[in-house]
Coordinates of C-alpha atoms and ligand atoms in Angstrom, one line a residue:
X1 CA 23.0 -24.5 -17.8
X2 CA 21.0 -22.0 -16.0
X3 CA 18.1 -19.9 -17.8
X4 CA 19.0 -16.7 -19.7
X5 CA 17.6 -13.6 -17.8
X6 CA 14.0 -12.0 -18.5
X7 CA 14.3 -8.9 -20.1
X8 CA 12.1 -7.2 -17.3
X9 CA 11.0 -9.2 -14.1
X10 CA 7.9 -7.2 -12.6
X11 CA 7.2 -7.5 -8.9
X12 CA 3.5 -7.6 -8.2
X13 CA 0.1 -8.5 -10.3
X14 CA -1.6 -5.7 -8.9
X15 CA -3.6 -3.3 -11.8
X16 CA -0.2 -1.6 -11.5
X17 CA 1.9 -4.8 -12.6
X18 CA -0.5 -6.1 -14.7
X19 CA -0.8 -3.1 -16.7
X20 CA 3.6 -3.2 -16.7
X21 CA 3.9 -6.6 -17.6
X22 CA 1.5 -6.7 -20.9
X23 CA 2.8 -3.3 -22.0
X24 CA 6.2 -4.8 -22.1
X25 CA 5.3 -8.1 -23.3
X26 CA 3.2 -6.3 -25.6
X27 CA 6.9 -4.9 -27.1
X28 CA 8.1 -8.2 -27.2
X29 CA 10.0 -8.1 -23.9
X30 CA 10.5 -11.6 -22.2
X31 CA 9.0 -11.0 -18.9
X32 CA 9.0 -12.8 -15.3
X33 CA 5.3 -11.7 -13.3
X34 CA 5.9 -12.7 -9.4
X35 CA 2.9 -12.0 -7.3
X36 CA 2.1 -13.4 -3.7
X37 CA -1.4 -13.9 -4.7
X38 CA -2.6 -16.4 -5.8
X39 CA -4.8 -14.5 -8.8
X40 CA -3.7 -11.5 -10.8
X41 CA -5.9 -8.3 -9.7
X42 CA -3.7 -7.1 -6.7
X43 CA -6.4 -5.5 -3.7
X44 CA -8.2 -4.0 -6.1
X45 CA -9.5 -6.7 -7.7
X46 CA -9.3 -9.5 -5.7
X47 CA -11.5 -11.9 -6.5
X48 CA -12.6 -15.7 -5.1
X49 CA -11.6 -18.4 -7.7
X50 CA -14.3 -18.2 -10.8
X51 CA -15.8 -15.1 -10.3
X52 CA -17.7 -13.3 -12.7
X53 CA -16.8 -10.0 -11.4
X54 CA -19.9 -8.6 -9.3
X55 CA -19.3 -6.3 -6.8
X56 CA -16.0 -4.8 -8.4
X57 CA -15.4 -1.9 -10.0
X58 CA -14.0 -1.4 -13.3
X59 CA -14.0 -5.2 -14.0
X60 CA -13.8 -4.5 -17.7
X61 CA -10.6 -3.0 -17.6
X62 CA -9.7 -6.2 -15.3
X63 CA -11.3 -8.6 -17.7
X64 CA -8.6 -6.8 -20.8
X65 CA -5.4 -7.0 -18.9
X66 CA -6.4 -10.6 -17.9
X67 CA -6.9 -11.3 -21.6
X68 CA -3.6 -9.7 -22.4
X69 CA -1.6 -11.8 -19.7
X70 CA -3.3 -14.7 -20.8
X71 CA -2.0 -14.1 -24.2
X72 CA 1.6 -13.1 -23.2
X73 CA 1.7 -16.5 -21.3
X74 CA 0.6 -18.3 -24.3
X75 CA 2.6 -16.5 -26.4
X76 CA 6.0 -17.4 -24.2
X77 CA 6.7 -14.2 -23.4
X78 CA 5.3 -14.0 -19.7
X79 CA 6.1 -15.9 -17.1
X80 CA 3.3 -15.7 -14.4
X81 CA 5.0 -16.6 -10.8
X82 CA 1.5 -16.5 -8.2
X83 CA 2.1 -16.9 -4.7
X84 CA 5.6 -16.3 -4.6
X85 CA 7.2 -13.4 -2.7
X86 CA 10.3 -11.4 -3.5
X87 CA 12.0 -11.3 -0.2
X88 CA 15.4 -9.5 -2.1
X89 CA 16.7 -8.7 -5.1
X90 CA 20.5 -9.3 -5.1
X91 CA 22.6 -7.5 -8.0
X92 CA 25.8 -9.7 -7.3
X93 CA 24.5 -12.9 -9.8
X94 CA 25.6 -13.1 -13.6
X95 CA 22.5 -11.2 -14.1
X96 CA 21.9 -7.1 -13.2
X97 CA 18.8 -8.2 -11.2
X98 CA 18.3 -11.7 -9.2
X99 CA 15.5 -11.6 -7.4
X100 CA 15.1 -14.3 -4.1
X101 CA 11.4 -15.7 -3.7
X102 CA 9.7 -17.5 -1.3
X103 CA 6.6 -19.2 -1.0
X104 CA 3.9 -16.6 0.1
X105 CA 3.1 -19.0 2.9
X106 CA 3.8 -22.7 4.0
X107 CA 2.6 -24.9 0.9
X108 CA 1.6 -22.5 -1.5
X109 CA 2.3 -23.2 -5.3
X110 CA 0.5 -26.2 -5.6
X111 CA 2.6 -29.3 -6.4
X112 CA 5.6 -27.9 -8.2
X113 CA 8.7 -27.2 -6.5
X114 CA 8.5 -23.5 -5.7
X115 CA 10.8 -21.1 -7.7
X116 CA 13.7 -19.7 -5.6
X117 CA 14.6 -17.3 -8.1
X118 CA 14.4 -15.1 -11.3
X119 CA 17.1 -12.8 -12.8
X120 CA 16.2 -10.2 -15.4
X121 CA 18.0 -7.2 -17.3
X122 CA 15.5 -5.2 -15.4
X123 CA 13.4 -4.8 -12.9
X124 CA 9.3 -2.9 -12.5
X125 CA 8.6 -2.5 -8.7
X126 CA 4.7 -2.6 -8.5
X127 CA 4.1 -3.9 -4.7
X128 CA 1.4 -1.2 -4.0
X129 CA 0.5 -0.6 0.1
X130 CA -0.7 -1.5 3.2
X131 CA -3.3 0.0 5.5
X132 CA -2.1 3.0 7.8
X133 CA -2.9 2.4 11.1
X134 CA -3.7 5.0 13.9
X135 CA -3.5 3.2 17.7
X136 CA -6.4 4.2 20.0
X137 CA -6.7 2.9 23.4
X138 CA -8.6 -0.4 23.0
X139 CA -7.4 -0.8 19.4
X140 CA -5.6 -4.7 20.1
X141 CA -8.7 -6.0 21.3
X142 CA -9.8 -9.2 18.6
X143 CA -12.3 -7.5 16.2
X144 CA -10.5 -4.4 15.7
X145 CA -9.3 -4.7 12.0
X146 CA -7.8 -3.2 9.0
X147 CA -10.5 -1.6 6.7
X148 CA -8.1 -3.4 3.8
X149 CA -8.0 -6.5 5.6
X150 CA -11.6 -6.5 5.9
X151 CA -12.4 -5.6 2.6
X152 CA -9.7 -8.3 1.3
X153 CA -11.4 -10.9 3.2
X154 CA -15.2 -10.3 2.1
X155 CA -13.8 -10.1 -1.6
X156 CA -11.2 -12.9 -1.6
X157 CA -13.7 -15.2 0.5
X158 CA -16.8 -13.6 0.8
X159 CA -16.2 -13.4 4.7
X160 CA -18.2 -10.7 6.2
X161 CA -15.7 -10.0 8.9
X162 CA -18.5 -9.0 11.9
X163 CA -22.0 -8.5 12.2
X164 CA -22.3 -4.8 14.2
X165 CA -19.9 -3.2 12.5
X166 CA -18.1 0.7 12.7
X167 CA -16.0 1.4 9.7
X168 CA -14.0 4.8 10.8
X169 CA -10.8 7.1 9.8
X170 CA -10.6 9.0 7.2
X171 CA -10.8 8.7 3.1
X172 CA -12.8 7.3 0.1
X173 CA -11.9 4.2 0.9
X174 CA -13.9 3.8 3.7
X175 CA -17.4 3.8 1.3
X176 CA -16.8 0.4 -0.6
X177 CA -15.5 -0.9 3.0
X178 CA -18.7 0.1 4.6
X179 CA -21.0 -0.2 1.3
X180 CA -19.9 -3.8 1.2
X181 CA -20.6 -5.4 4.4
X182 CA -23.8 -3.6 4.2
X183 CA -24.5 -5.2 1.4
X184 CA -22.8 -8.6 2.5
X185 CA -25.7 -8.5 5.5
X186 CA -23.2 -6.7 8.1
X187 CA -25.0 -4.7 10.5
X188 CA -22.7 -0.8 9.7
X189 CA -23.7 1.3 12.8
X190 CA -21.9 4.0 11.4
X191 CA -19.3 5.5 8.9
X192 CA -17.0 7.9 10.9
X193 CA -14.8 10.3 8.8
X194 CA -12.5 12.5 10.4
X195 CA -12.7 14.9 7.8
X196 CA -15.8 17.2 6.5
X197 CA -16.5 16.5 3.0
X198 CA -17.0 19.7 2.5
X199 CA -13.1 20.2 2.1
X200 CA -13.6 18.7 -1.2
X201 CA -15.7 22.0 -1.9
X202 CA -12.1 23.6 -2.4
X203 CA -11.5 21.7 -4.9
X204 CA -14.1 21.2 -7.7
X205 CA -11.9 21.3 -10.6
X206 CA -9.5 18.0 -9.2
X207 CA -13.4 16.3 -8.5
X208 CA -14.0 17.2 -12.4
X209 CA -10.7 16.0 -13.7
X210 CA -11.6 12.7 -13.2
X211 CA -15.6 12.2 -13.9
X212 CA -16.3 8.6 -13.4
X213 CA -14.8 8.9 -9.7
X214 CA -17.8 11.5 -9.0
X215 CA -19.5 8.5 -10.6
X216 CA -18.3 5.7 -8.0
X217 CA -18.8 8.5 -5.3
X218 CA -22.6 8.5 -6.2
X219 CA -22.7 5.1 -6.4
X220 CA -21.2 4.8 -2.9
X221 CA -23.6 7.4 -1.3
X222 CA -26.9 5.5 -2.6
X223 CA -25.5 2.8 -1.4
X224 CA -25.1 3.9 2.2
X225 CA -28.4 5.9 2.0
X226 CA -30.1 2.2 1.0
X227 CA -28.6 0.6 3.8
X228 CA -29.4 3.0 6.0
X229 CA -25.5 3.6 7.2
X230 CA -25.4 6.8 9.3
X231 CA -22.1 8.8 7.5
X232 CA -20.4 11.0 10.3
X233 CA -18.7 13.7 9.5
X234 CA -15.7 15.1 11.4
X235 CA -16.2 11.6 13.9
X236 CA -13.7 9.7 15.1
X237 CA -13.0 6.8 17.4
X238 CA -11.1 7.5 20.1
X239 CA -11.9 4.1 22.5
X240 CA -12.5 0.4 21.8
X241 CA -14.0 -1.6 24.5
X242 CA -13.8 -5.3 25.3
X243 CA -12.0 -7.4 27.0
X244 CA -12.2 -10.7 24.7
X245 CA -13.6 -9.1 21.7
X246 CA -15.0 -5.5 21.0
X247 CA -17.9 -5.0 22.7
X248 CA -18.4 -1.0 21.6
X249 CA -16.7 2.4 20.7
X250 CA -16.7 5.8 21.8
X251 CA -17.2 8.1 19.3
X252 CA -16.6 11.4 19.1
X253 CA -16.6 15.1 17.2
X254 CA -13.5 16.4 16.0
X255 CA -12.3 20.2 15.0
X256 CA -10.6 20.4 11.6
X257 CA -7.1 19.2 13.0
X258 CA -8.7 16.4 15.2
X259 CA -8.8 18.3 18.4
X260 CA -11.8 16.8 20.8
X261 CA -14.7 19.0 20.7
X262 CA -15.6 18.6 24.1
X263 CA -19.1 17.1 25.2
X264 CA -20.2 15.2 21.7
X265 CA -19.4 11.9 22.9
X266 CA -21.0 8.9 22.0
X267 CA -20.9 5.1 22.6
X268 CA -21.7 2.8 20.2
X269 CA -22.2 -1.6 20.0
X270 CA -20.2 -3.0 17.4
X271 CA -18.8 -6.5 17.9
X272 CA -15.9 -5.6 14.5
X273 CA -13.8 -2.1 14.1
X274 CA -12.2 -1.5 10.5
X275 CA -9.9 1.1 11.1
X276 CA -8.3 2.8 7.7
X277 CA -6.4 6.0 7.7
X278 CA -5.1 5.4 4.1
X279 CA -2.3 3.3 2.9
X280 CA 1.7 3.2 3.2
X281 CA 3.4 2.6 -0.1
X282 CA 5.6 -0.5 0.4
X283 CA 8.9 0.3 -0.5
X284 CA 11.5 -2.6 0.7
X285 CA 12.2 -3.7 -2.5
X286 CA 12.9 0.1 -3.6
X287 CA 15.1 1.3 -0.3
X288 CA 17.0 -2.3 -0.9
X289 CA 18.0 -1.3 -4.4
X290 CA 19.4 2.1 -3.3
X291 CA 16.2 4.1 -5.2
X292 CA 15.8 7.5 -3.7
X293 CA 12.3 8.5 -2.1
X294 CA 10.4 11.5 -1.1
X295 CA 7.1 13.0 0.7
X296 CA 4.3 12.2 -1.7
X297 CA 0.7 14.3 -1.7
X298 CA -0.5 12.4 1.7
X299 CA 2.9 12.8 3.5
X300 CA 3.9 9.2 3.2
X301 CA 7.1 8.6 1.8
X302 CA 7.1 7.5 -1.5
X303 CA 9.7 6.3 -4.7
X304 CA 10.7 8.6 -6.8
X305 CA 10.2 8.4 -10.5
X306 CA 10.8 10.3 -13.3
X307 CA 7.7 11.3 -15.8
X308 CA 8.6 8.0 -17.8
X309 CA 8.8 5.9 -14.4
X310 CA 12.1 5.1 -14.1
X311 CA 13.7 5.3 -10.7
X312 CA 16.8 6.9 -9.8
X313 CA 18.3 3.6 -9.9
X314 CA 19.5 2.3 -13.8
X315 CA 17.3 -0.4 -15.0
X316 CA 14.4 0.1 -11.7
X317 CA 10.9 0.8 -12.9
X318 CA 8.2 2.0 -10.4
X319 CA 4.7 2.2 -10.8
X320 CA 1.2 1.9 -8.6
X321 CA 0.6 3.0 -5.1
X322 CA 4.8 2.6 -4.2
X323 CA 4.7 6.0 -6.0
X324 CA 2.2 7.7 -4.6
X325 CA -1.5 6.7 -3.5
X326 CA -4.1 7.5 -5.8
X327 CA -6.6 4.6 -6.7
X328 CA -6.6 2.0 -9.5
X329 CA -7.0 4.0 -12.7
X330 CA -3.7 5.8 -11.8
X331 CA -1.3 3.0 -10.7
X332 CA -2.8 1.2 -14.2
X333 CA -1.6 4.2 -16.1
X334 CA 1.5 4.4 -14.3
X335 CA 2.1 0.6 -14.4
X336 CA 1.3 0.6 -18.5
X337 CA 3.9 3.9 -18.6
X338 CA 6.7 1.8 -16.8
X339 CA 6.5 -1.0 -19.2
X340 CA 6.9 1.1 -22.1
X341 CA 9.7 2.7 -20.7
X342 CA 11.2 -0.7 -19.9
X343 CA 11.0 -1.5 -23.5
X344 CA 12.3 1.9 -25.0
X345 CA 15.2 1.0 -22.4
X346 CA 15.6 -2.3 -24.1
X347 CA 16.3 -0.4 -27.1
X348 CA 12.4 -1.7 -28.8
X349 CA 10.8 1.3 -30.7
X350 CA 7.5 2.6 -28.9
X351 CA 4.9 5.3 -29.9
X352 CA 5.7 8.5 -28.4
X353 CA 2.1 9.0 -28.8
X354 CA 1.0 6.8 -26.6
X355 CA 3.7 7.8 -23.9
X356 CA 2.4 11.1 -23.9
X357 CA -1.3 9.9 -23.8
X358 CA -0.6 8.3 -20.5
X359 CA 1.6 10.7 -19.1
X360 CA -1.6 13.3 -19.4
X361 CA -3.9 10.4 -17.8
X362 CA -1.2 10.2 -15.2
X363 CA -1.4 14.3 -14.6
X364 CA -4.7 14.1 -14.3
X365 CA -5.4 11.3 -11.8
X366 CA -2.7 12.7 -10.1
X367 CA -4.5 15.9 -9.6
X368 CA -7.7 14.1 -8.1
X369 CA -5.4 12.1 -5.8
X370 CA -3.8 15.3 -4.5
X371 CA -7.2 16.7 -4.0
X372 CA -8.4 13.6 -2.2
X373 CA -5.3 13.8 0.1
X374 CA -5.8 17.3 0.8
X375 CA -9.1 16.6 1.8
X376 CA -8.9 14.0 3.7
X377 CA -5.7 14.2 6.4
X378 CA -4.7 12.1 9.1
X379 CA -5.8 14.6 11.5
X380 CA -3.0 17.0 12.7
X381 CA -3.8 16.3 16.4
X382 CA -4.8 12.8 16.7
X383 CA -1.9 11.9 19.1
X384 CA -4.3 13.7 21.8
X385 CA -6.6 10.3 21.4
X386 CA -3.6 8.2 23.5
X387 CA -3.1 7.7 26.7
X388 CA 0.4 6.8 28.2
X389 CA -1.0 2.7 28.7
X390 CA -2.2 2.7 24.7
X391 CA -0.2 0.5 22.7
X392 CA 2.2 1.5 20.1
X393 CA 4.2 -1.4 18.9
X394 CA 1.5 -5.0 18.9
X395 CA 4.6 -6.8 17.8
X396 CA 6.5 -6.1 20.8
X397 CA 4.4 -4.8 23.3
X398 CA 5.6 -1.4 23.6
X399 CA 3.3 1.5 24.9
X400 CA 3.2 5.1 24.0
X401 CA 4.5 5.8 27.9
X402 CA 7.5 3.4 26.8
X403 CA 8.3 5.4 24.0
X404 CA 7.4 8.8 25.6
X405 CA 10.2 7.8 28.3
X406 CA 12.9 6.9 26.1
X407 CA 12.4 10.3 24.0
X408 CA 12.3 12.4 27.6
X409 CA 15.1 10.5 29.6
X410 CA 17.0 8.9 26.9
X411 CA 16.7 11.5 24.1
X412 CA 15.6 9.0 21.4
X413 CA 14.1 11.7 19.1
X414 CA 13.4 9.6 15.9
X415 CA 12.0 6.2 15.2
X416 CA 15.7 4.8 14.8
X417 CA 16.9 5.5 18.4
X418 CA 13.5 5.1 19.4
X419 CA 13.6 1.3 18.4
X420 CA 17.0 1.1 19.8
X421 CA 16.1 2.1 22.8
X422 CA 12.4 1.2 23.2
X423 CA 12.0 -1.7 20.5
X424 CA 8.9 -0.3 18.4
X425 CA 9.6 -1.7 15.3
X426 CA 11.5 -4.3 16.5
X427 CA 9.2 -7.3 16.1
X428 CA 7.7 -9.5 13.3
X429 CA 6.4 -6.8 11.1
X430 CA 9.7 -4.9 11.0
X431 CA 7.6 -1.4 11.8
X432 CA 5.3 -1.8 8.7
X433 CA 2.1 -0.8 12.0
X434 CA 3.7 1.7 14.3
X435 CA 6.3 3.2 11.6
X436 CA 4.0 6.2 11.2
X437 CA 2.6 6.6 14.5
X438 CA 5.7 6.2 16.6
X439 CA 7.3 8.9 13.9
X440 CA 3.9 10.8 14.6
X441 CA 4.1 10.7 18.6
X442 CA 7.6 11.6 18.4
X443 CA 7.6 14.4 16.7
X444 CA 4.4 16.1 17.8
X445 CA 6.1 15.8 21.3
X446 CA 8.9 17.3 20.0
X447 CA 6.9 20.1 18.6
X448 CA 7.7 19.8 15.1
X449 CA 6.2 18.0 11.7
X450 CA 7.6 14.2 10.8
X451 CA 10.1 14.4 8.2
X452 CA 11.3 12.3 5.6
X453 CA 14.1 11.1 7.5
X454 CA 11.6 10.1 10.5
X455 CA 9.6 7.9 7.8
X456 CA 12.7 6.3 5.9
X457 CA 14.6 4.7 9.2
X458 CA 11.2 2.6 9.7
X459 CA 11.0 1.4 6.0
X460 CA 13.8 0.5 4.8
X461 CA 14.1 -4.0 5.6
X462 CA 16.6 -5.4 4.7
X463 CA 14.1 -8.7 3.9
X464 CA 10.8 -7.3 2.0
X465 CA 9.3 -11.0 3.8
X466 CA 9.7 -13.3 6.4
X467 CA 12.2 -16.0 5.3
X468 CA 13.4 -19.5 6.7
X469 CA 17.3 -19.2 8.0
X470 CA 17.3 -22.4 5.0
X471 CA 16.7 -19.9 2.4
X472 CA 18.8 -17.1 4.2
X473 CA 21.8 -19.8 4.4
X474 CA 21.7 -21.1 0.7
X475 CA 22.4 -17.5 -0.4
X476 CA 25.7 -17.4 -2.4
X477 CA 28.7 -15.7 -0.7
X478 CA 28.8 -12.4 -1.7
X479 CA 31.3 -11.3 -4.6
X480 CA 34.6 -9.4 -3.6
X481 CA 33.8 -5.8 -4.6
X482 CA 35.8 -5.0 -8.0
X483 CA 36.1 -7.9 -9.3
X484 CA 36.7 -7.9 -13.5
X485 CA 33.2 -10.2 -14.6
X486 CA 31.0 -8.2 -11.7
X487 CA 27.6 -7.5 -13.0
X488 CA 27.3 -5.2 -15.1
X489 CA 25.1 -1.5 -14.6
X490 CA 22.4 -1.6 -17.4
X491 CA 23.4 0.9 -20.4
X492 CA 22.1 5.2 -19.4
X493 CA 18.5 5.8 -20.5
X494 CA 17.4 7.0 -23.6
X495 CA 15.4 10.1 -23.6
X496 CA 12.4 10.1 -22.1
X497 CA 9.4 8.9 -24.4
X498 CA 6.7 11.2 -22.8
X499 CA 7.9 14.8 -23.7
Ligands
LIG1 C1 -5.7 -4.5 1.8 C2 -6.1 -3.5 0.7 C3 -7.4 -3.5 0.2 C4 -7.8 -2.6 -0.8 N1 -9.0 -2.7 -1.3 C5 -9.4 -1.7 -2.2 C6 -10.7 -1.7 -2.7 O1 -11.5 -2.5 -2.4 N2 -11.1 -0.6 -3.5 C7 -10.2 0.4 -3.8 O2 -10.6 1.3 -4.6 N3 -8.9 0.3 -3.4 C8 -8.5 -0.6 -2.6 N4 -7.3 -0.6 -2.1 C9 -6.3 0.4 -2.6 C10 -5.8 -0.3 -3.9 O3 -4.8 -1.2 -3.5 C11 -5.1 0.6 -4.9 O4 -5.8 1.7 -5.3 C12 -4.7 -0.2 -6.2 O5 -5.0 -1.6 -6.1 C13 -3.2 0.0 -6.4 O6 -2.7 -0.9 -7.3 P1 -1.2 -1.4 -7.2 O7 -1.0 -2.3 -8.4 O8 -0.3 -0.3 -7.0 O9 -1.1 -2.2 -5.9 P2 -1.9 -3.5 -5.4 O10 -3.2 -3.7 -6.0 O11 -1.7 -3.5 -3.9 O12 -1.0 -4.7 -6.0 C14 0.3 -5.0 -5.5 C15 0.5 -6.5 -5.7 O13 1.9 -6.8 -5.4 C16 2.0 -7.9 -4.6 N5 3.2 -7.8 -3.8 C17 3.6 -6.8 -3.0 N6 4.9 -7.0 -2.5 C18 5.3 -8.1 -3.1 C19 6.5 -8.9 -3.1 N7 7.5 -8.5 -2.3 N8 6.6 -10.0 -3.8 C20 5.6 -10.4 -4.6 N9 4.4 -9.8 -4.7 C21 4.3 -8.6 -4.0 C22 0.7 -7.9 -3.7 O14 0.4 -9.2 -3.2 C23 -0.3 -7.4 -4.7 O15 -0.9 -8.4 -5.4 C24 -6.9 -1.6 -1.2 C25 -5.6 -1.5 -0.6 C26 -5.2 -2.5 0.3 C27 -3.8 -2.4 0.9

């Protein structure tokens, strides 16, 4: 006899998930946590095996939700999945939800035989982001990384990535990348940010909403003034050098929309490059259950939620950076919100105190991360950096003089012809790295701004991982449509519990 469903199954252990799975648990849901890491904390706090929690930020709130999982675990009510990764959720099973999982790589999850699957009455999406990357010419050469996966490596392993290092593009998130290696015994020859800070000047009230991240902020400049990191505003790089490995950068000054200035070029020795120009919410899961999206503050595309979280989709929950980019505080909010409502859905009385409490948290983070976006753009012009030999696509090899010939001879106008015709997007990482710049390069030749429409053909997978063709093949045959015992749409929502 197979398992009864999980009331909620929640889809990543980030401080969004986390934060969704105790609330729920917390209202006596029976949940399912799947997460491909091996440790709760998501990118935020990940953290090496035993660690006490030095170096991270807001470790307390960490150290709370841990306890709370802990609990729900011993309690019965949460069952933790690490280093599994939904791939699919299928709604043709007995249950509304069956989510497919796979190992998150070759091995992993220990001795057990790894869990193929997990169907629930409902489902919270919480698979936060991934860096954005912006090609330059150079920018394939080894030691040209994500800022995320540079920062994921020094605090999953304590690997300083390089020892001559330029951290550069455009956001907050660049100070604990560049305060970190410092501190790690990295060698940061500079800080380059596209933007002025002084942007932020526009908005003092957004700053104020949210005091503790003028804290951090503080924190992060004494840390770069005690490491002597030279912070450059309106920098960018437009060149990597090297052949083997980087050997050095050209830097240079930028107008307000990223236009060259002329003659305020600069090369400098770096041996490692971490390149972050925000993140991209991941939204496979999301586009795969039908959930409708939209622009979010930075332009990305991003799920759309109601106040109380709930997706357009009956019995989908989002939460965390899927719905919007805005830092740790807000997708733990957000992630707390959408387990409640999960519950109230479930028909289990919640506070409508507390729904309201964090919908104003919510608002208010929200604020700052709309402020933060506005100051810190992916520069209008940065397009102008490329040459026709830079490449666009990694995965398959495709320049921006490929795609710039299949958009004037063959008309490909969007990313979807474009990867008919020209194959970025085609390879291994389904679009995930050039999505946004071949949408970018194709509309800015086009003369107009990228649209929704441009950012949705790239992101919508139909497999949210890579999978064997064993685990594509042992998928049941799929139901005929209309069939009497087909699985049934969870009941309409309740009112919302935030109002
Ligand atoms: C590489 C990287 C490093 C970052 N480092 C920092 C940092 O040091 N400081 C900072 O302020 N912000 C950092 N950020 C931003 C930070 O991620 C967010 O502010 C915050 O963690 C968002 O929380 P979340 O729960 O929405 O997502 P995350 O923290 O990203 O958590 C999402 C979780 O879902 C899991 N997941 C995703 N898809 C699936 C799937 N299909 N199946 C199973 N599990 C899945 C992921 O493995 C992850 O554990 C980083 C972002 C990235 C991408």
């Amino acid at each position: 006899m197979s398992e009864p469903p999980f009331d909620c199954a929640v889809v990543g252990a980030g401080p969004a998930g986390l934060a969704a799975a105790t609330a729920a648990a917390g209202e006596g849901l029976r949940v399912a946590l799947v997460d491909a890491g091996p440790r709760p904390g998501g990118q935020f706090w990940r953290h090496a095996e035993g660690s006490t929690g030095a170096g991270q930020h807001d470790w307390a709130t960490f150290t709370r939700l841990a306890d709370a999982l802990r609990r729900g675990i011993a309690a019965g009510l949460i069952h933790h999945v690490p280093l599994h990764q939904v791939w699919t959720v299928d709604r043709a099973g007995p249950a509304p939800f069956t989510l497919r999982l796979t190992p998150a790589y070759e091995g992993a999850g220990g001795e057990g035989p790894p869990v193929g699957q997990v169907a629930a009455r409902a489902v919270v999406l919480c698979p936060g982001g991934y860096d954005r990357q912006l090609p330059v010419p150079g920018w394939t050469t080894p030691g040209v990384m994500a800022a995320g996966g540079v920062q994921a490596l020094l605090k999953g392993q304590g690997t300083v990535a390089g020892r001559r290092v330029v951290v550069a593009g455009t956001g907050p998130f660049l100070l604990p990348v560049a305060t970190g290696l410092a501190a790690a015994g990295a060698r940061v020859v500079a800080l380059c940010e596209a933007a002025s800070p002084a942007r932020w000047l526009r908005r003092p009230l957004a700053a104020a909403a949210v005091p503790g991240k003028a804290v951090e902020g503080a924190g992060y400049a004494a840390g770069l003034l005690r490491h002597r990191v030279p912070y450059l505003p309106r920098t960018v790089v437009t060149r990597v050098h090297g052949t083997q490995e980087v050997t050095a950068v050209t830097v240079e000054r930028v107008d307000g929309s990223g236009r060259v200035v002329p003659g305020r070029t600069r090369r400098l020795d770096a041996d490692l490059v971490a390149f972050g120009w925000g993140f991209t919410p991941s939204l496979e899961l999301a586009l795969a259950l039908g959930a409708d999206t939209e622009r979010g503050a930075d332009g990305s595309l991003v799920a759309t939620v109601d106040t109380a979280r709930r997706a357009t989709v009956p019995g989908v929950y989002l939460a965390g950076e899927a719905t919007g980019v805005g830092g740790a505080a807000k997708a733990v909010a957000e992630g707390e919100l959408a387990g409640l409502t999960a519950a109230v859905d479930a028909g289990r009385p919640v506070s409508r105190r507390r729904g309201r409490r964090l919908a104003a948290r919510i608002a208010r983070a929200e604020t700052f991360a709309d402020a933060m976006h506005r100051a810190h753009p992916v520069p209008e012009h940065w397009t102008e950096w490329l040459s026709e030999e830079t490449r666009l696509c990694r995965c398959e090899e495709v320049s921006v003089g490929d795609v710039q010939r299949a958009q004037d001879g063959l008309g490909a106008g969007d990313p979807r012809t474009a990867k008919l015709l020209a194959r970025p997007g085609m390879g291994r990482c389904q679009g995930r790295v050039c999505g946004f710049a071949t949408a970018s390069l194709l509309a800015s030749r086009a003369g107009r701004p990228v649209t929704g429409d441009d950012l949705r053909a790239p992101a919508k997978r139909p497999l949210g991982a890579p999978v064997t063709l064993a685990e594509l093949a042992a998928l049941p045959e799929p139901e005929e449509p209309g069939r009497p015992d087909g699985p049934e749409a969870p009941p309409p929502a309740p009112s919302v519990d935030t109002a």
